[in-house]
Amino acid sequence: MKNKFKEIFAGAVVIIILIGTPLAISLNAPWMNLTKKRVIHLTGLASQGIWTEDLVTATNNGSQTFKRANIVLTQDEEVIFRFTSADVTHTFYAPEIGFGPIVVEAGHYYDVPFTPKVTGKFEYYCTTFCGHCHNYMRGNIVVLSHEQIKNTELAKKLSTDTVRADCCAPNPALAAGSSISFIKRGQLLFIDKGCFTCHGQSGIGGVFNPNYVNRTIPDLITLAKKLKIGEKKEADSLIKLLERGVDLDKLNDSPPFPSFSRFYAQYNSITQKILNGAPVVQKADSKSFTPPLLMPSWEYHLTRRDINSIIAYFISIYNWDND
Amino acid sequence: MYIYDDKIEKQPSVEIKLPEQEHSFNKHDLLKKSPLLKRILKARSFQFLVILPNLLVFYVIIIAGLIGTPVGNRNIAIVFIWILWWFLLIAIMVPFASRIWCTVCPLPFFGELFQRMALIMVRIGKTFNLRNKMFGFNLKWPKFLSNIWIQNIGFLTLCTFSAVLVTRPFVTSVVLGTMLLLGTLLAIVWRQRVFCSYVCPVSGFLSLYSMASTMELRSGDKDVCKKCKDKGCIRGNEDGWACPWFEYIGNMERNNYCGLCMECVKSCKNDNIALNVRPFASETKIKSLDESFKGFIMLALAMAYSVILLGTNGTVKDWANASESGLWGGFFIYAGILWSSALIIVPGVFYLFSYLSKRMSGVDSVTVREIFKGFSYILVPLGLLAWIAFSFPLMFINGSYIISVISDPLGWGWNLFGTADFKWQPLLPEYLGYVQLILLVVGLGYAISRGYFVSFRLYKTDKAALMGLIPMAGFALLVTMAFLIFFIG
């Protein structure tokens, strides 16, 4: 009788473990909202270059494409942003609305209360260089008034994704052994590395950088001029030199064209900026926040030849007829 | 192992061959020294109670691997299995307590529950030749599979994908879940613990390295076993289940296939079971080539892991981690090198050294194959200490993750014990090289000193044994030097 009781008790314990464990876990899951406030879950995902509101778990990470978060809030609504990262350290920053920067370490949770006071559409960013998709880690926080929020069409329109969905797909043309031309490689690298997210499509510039003294990120389509190249003939000879991998430093004694020394000084300055980044930019309002878009260092992501191919590409597309 | 029921059916007239005594070591029976321990081990609820907490942790680990954070160092599936469990297993349990992990392992829990339809009590009845009532089909495991080749190949296969296995909680969960399922299904179809004995990839290396352990479960007096009519240890009785590992303790001379379930402690009518403490590496007999090859596989894997997990070569790491790097061509090169090293190159080199050993000993009556098999024992202390040396940095560098994960096992922002935000903190990294050096030298010392016993058994005279040992000691030295380069540079 005593043994039978022990057996029944042991069985009951096993059943309690089998049923109780998942139950207890699910009741304490992050998506179980026990507060009255609205909780917005944002997970940073470097591999896809997004902040997402989707649930990222060990099972679906790596096999699923998640949706970029474009958050719609109501003015004066008290919400809690619950940040986490599924891979590396990110920093969430929406400077124009005064939210952040919030450093989000992988696997940790950060609850940050937030109440938007002004209406409008505000971009958020990741300001920790988190990988090759870092430049795509942005989206919108749309704050609508109590009247506007009733207009579902407006809310939907404002929260539409503005960043290309295929942004982080690796380009096979850039793989080792590819036979693309030197200039074409520069063009593809500019896209692949996400440079266009700041320097604009095809390098036309114009991407707004909040509180930056020049307001927008510099274009690159006038790079030939910035490099002090005088004419198309000089540009063509420079492209050839870059393609051949000639050590430009050695040409200072016998310059290939008269203005070579001026070009070389500018070229050095620009390549150093690409290699080392430009972590400090001039603020429009020196007392206000740091502009979120800073030139990152590409030293460990681009070779000297990669950089030269990008420079050659922009020299090649300069419209000399405009001079 | 290798005792088949047709032999047992002839009991009690079965003749038990006592193991030949080679060299004697001092042993101390813990059950004689501690009546409390004896009482605990004799309690029917013992195994259930030690498996139960493990079952709970294991269950949480599988759930966490599926729905917890994908971040490895914040998920209990990765941190507990590949840092805590692995270190405890290889550095503490195996060297000091033999296959104690098998005592508490939850993998066969449901299979055994199905077979016994009991968690604590014993069922009396008749199942083939046993005196216990057991459920399921109770088929006999094929004789040609009654070895550890499946475990060898299974372990090598799993380890080929180790870069993914030890970093992705999901993959860890799926592998553990599959093993649990396999353990259950095999128990439904076949007799007793065939999963543990012949299939479980962890069990394979536990069997080999437990030979070196400082603990053993043995018959207290083999003459008592010989005269025993009951044979409850192997046939079962009202006090205990028949040995689920197919072992007869009356002639058991090695730890390899004893899972320390302690059923024989309960069922022995003569109170003749001893839990001995003994010197390290007391057993020196490798009985078959599957065991020899387990030694080579473990050695090759320890070297491969030293390069992949502890090394600095990014290309090899990328090859091993093809699921992230996408370098599948490199992965097949890596896998090819790993498999050929484990199954052809290292054994091939060892065979050459075995041939040299025969030539140097001047003894013609022993075949190179026998020398190869016999001397493969030196891979036990050598390999085990190398694995311990490899595992120290895992624990000391990454061990602090255990503290944070205990409070937040799924990486969901919980803080159960207030330690969730404990920062990563490597422990004594500056001394790890010295610790590894000492461990490797100890392994080399045991390989050579115990190698002499093997050599004497093979060549019969002192002089021949010494001469025959020289090439094998050279092999052990080369392996140690290789590990020193991998670990310390």
PDB file of N, CA and C in Angstrom, chain A residues 235-269:
ATOM      1  N   ALA A 235      40.273  62.388 -65.557  1.00  0.00           N
ATOM      2  CA  ALA A 235      39.440  61.398 -64.863  1.00  0.00           C
ATOM      3  C   ALA A 235      39.678  60.011 -65.438  1.00  0.00           C
ATOM      4  N   ASP A 236      39.704  59.903 -66.767  1.00  0.00           N
ATOM      5  CA  ASP A 236      39.896  58.594 -67.401  1.00  0.00           C
ATOM      6  C   ASP A 236      41.258  58.001 -67.050  1.00  0.00           C
ATOM      7  N   SER A 237      42.296  58.861 -67.041  1.00  0.00           N
ATOM      8  CA  SER A 237      43.628  58.321 -66.720  1.00  0.00           C
ATOM      9  C   SER A 237      43.691  57.884 -65.265  1.00  0.00           C
ATOM     10  N   LEU A 238      42.994  58.622 -64.379  1.00  0.00           N
ATOM     11  CA  LEU A 238      42.977  58.245 -62.953  1.00  0.00           C
ATOM     12  C   LEU A 238      42.268  56.915 -62.735  1.00  0.00           C
ATOM     13  N   ILE A 239      41.154  56.754 -63.446  1.00  0.00           N
ATOM     14  CA  ILE A 239      40.414  55.478 -63.299  1.00  0.00           C
ATOM     15  C   ILE A 239      41.315  54.313 -63.694  1.00  0.00           C
ATOM     16  N   LYS A 240      42.065  54.521 -64.787  1.00  0.00           N
ATOM     17  CA  LYS A 240      42.971  53.448 -65.232  1.00  0.00           C
ATOM     18  C   LYS A 240      44.045  53.164 -64.177  1.00  0.00           C
ATOM     19  N   LEU A 241      44.575  54.247 -63.601  1.00  0.00           N
ATOM     20  CA  LEU A 241      45.605  54.060 -62.564  1.00  0.00           C
ATOM     21  C   LEU A 241      45.045  53.299 -61.363  1.00  0.00           C
ATOM     22  N   LEU A 242      43.839  53.683 -60.961  1.00  0.00           N
ATOM     23  CA  LEU A 242      43.210  53.014 -59.798  1.00  0.00           C
ATOM     24  C   LEU A 242      42.941  51.549 -60.115  1.00  0.00           C
ATOM     25  N   GLU A 243      42.471  51.296 -61.330  1.00  0.00           N
ATOM     26  CA  GLU A 243      42.154  49.925 -61.722  1.00  0.00           C
ATOM     27  C   GLU A 243      43.412  49.060 -61.752  1.00  0.00           C
ATOM     28  N   ARG A 244      44.530  49.662 -62.220  1.00  0.00           N
ATOM     29  CA  ARG A 244      45.779  48.898 -62.294  1.00  0.00           C
ATOM     30  C   ARG A 244      46.417  48.721 -60.906  1.00  0.00           C
ATOM     31  N   GLY A 245      45.860  49.400 -59.922  1.00  0.00           N
ATOM     32  CA  GLY A 245      46.390  49.273 -58.558  1.00  0.00           C
ATOM     33  C   GLY A 245      47.722  49.976 -58.377  1.00  0.00           C
ATOM     34  N   VAL A 246      47.946  51.015 -59.154  1.00  0.00           N
ATOM     35  CA  VAL A 246      49.210  51.754 -59.070  1.00  0.00           C
ATOM     36  C   VAL A 246      49.294  52.479 -57.721  1.00  0.00           C
ATOM     37  N   ASP A 247      50.469  52.460 -57.118  1.00  0.00           N
ATOM     38  CA  ASP A 247      50.683  53.185 -55.864  1.00  0.00           C
ATOM     39  C   ASP A 247      50.770  54.682 -56.193  1.00  0.00           C
ATOM     40  N   LEU A 248      49.685  55.409 -55.890  1.00  0.00           N
ATOM     41  CA  LEU A 248      49.607  56.819 -56.298  1.00  0.00           C
ATOM     42  C   LEU A 248      50.697  57.661 -55.629  1.00  0.00           C
ATOM     43  N   ASP A 249      51.127  57.241 -54.465  1.00  0.00           N
ATOM     44  CA  ASP A 249      52.142  57.989 -53.733  1.00  0.00           C
ATOM     45  C   ASP A 249      53.435  58.129 -54.547  1.00  0.00           C
ATOM     46  N   LYS A 250      53.705  57.081 -55.325  1.00  0.00           N
ATOM     47  CA  LYS A 250      54.951  57.086 -56.109  1.00  0.00           C
ATOM     48  C   LYS A 250      54.865  58.004 -57.324  1.00  0.00           C
ATOM     49  N   LEU A 251      53.644  58.417 -57.655  1.00  0.00           N
ATOM     50  CA  LEU A 251      53.478  59.272 -58.836  1.00  0.00           C
ATOM     51  C   LEU A 251      53.698  60.749 -58.524  1.00  0.00           C
ATOM     52  N   ASN A 252      53.873  61.062 -57.258  1.00  0.00           N
ATOM     53  CA  ASN A 252      54.057  62.476 -56.884  1.00  0.00           C
ATOM     54  C   ASN A 252      55.282  63.102 -57.551  1.00  0.00           C
ATOM     55  N   ASP A 253      56.318  62.282 -57.764  1.00  0.00           N
ATOM     56  CA  ASP A 253      57.551  62.810 -58.398  1.00  0.00           C
ATOM     57  C   ASP A 253      57.354  63.058 -59.892  1.00  0.00           C
ATOM     58  N   SER A 254      56.563  62.211 -60.518  1.00  0.00           N
ATOM     59  CA  SER A 254      56.296  62.414 -61.957  1.00  0.00           C
ATOM     60  C   SER A 254      54.792  62.340 -62.188  1.00  0.00           C
ATOM     61  N   PRO A 255      54.072  63.400 -61.818  1.00  0.00           N
ATOM     62  CA  PRO A 255      52.608  63.358 -61.869  1.00  0.00           C
ATOM     63  C   PRO A 255      52.079  63.150 -63.292  1.00  0.00           C
ATOM     64  N   PRO A 256      51.001  62.323 -63.408  1.00  0.00           N
ATOM     65  CA  PRO A 256      50.454  62.043 -64.744  1.00  0.00           C
ATOM     66  C   PRO A 256      49.727  63.247 -65.353  1.00  0.00           C
ATOM     67  N   PHE A 257      49.298  64.208 -64.526  1.00  0.00           N
ATOM     68  CA  PHE A 257      48.695  65.453 -65.040  1.00  0.00           C
ATOM     69  C   PHE A 257      49.009  66.566 -64.045  1.00  0.00           C
ATOM     70  N   PRO A 258      48.933  67.803 -64.480  1.00  0.00           N
ATOM     71  CA  PRO A 258      49.447  68.920 -63.668  1.00  0.00           C
ATOM     72  C   PRO A 258      48.812  69.038 -62.280  1.00  0.00           C
ATOM     73  N   SER A 259      47.490  68.811 -62.199  1.00  0.00           N
ATOM     74  CA  SER A 259      46.828  69.032 -60.890  1.00  0.00           C
ATOM     75  C   SER A 259      46.852  67.778 -60.012  1.00  0.00           C
ATOM     76  N   PHE A 260      47.737  66.837 -60.315  1.00  0.00           N
ATOM     77  CA  PHE A 260      47.743  65.557 -59.603  1.00  0.00           C
ATOM     78  C   PHE A 260      47.939  65.716 -58.093  1.00  0.00           C
ATOM     79  N   SER A 261      48.836  66.644 -57.700  1.00  0.00           N
ATOM     80  CA  SER A 261      49.120  66.768 -56.261  1.00  0.00           C
ATOM     81  C   SER A 261      47.880  67.219 -55.493  1.00  0.00           C
ATOM     82  N   ARG A 262      47.069  68.096 -56.102  1.00  0.00           N
ATOM     83  CA  ARG A 262      45.833  68.548 -55.425  1.00  0.00           C
ATOM     84  C   ARG A 262      44.844  67.370 -55.326  1.00  0.00           C
ATOM     85  N   PHE A 263      44.753  66.632 -56.446  1.00  0.00           N
ATOM     86  CA  PHE A 263      43.876  65.449 -56.432  1.00  0.00           C
ATOM     87  C   PHE A 263      44.322  64.482 -55.333  1.00  0.00           C
ATOM     88  N   TYR A 264      45.625  64.242 -55.256  1.00  0.00           N
ATOM     89  CA  TYR A 264      46.136  63.227 -54.335  1.00  0.00           C
ATOM     90  C   TYR A 264      45.851  63.610 -52.880  1.00  0.00           C
ATOM     91  N   ALA A 265      45.958  64.892 -52.581  1.00  0.00           N
ATOM     92  CA  ALA A 265      45.665  65.347 -51.210  1.00  0.00           C
ATOM     93  C   ALA A 265      44.202  65.075 -50.864  1.00  0.00           C
ATOM     94  N   GLN A 266      43.318  65.383 -51.802  1.00  0.00           N
ATOM     95  CA  GLN A 266      41.886  65.158 -51.576  1.00  0.00           C
ATOM     96  C   GLN A 266      41.575  63.656 -51.486  1.00  0.00           C
ATOM     97  N   TYR A 267      42.204  62.914 -52.397  1.00  0.00           N
ATOM     98  CA  TYR A 267      41.994  61.460 -52.434  1.00  0.00           C
ATOM     99  C   TYR A 267      42.382  60.839 -51.093  1.00  0.00           C
ATOM    100  N   ASN A 268      43.531  61.271 -50.570  1.00  0.00           N
ATOM    101  CA  ASN A 268      43.981  60.763 -49.266  1.00  0.00           C
ATOM    102  C   ASN A 268      42.986  61.090 -48.178  1.00  0.00           C
ATOM    103  N   SER A 269      42.507  62.310 -48.192  1.00  0.00           N
ATOM    104  CA  SER A 269      41.562  62.744 -47.162  1.00  0.00           C
ATOM    105  C   SER A 269      40.281  61.900 -47.216  1.00  0.00           C
TER     106      SER A 269
END
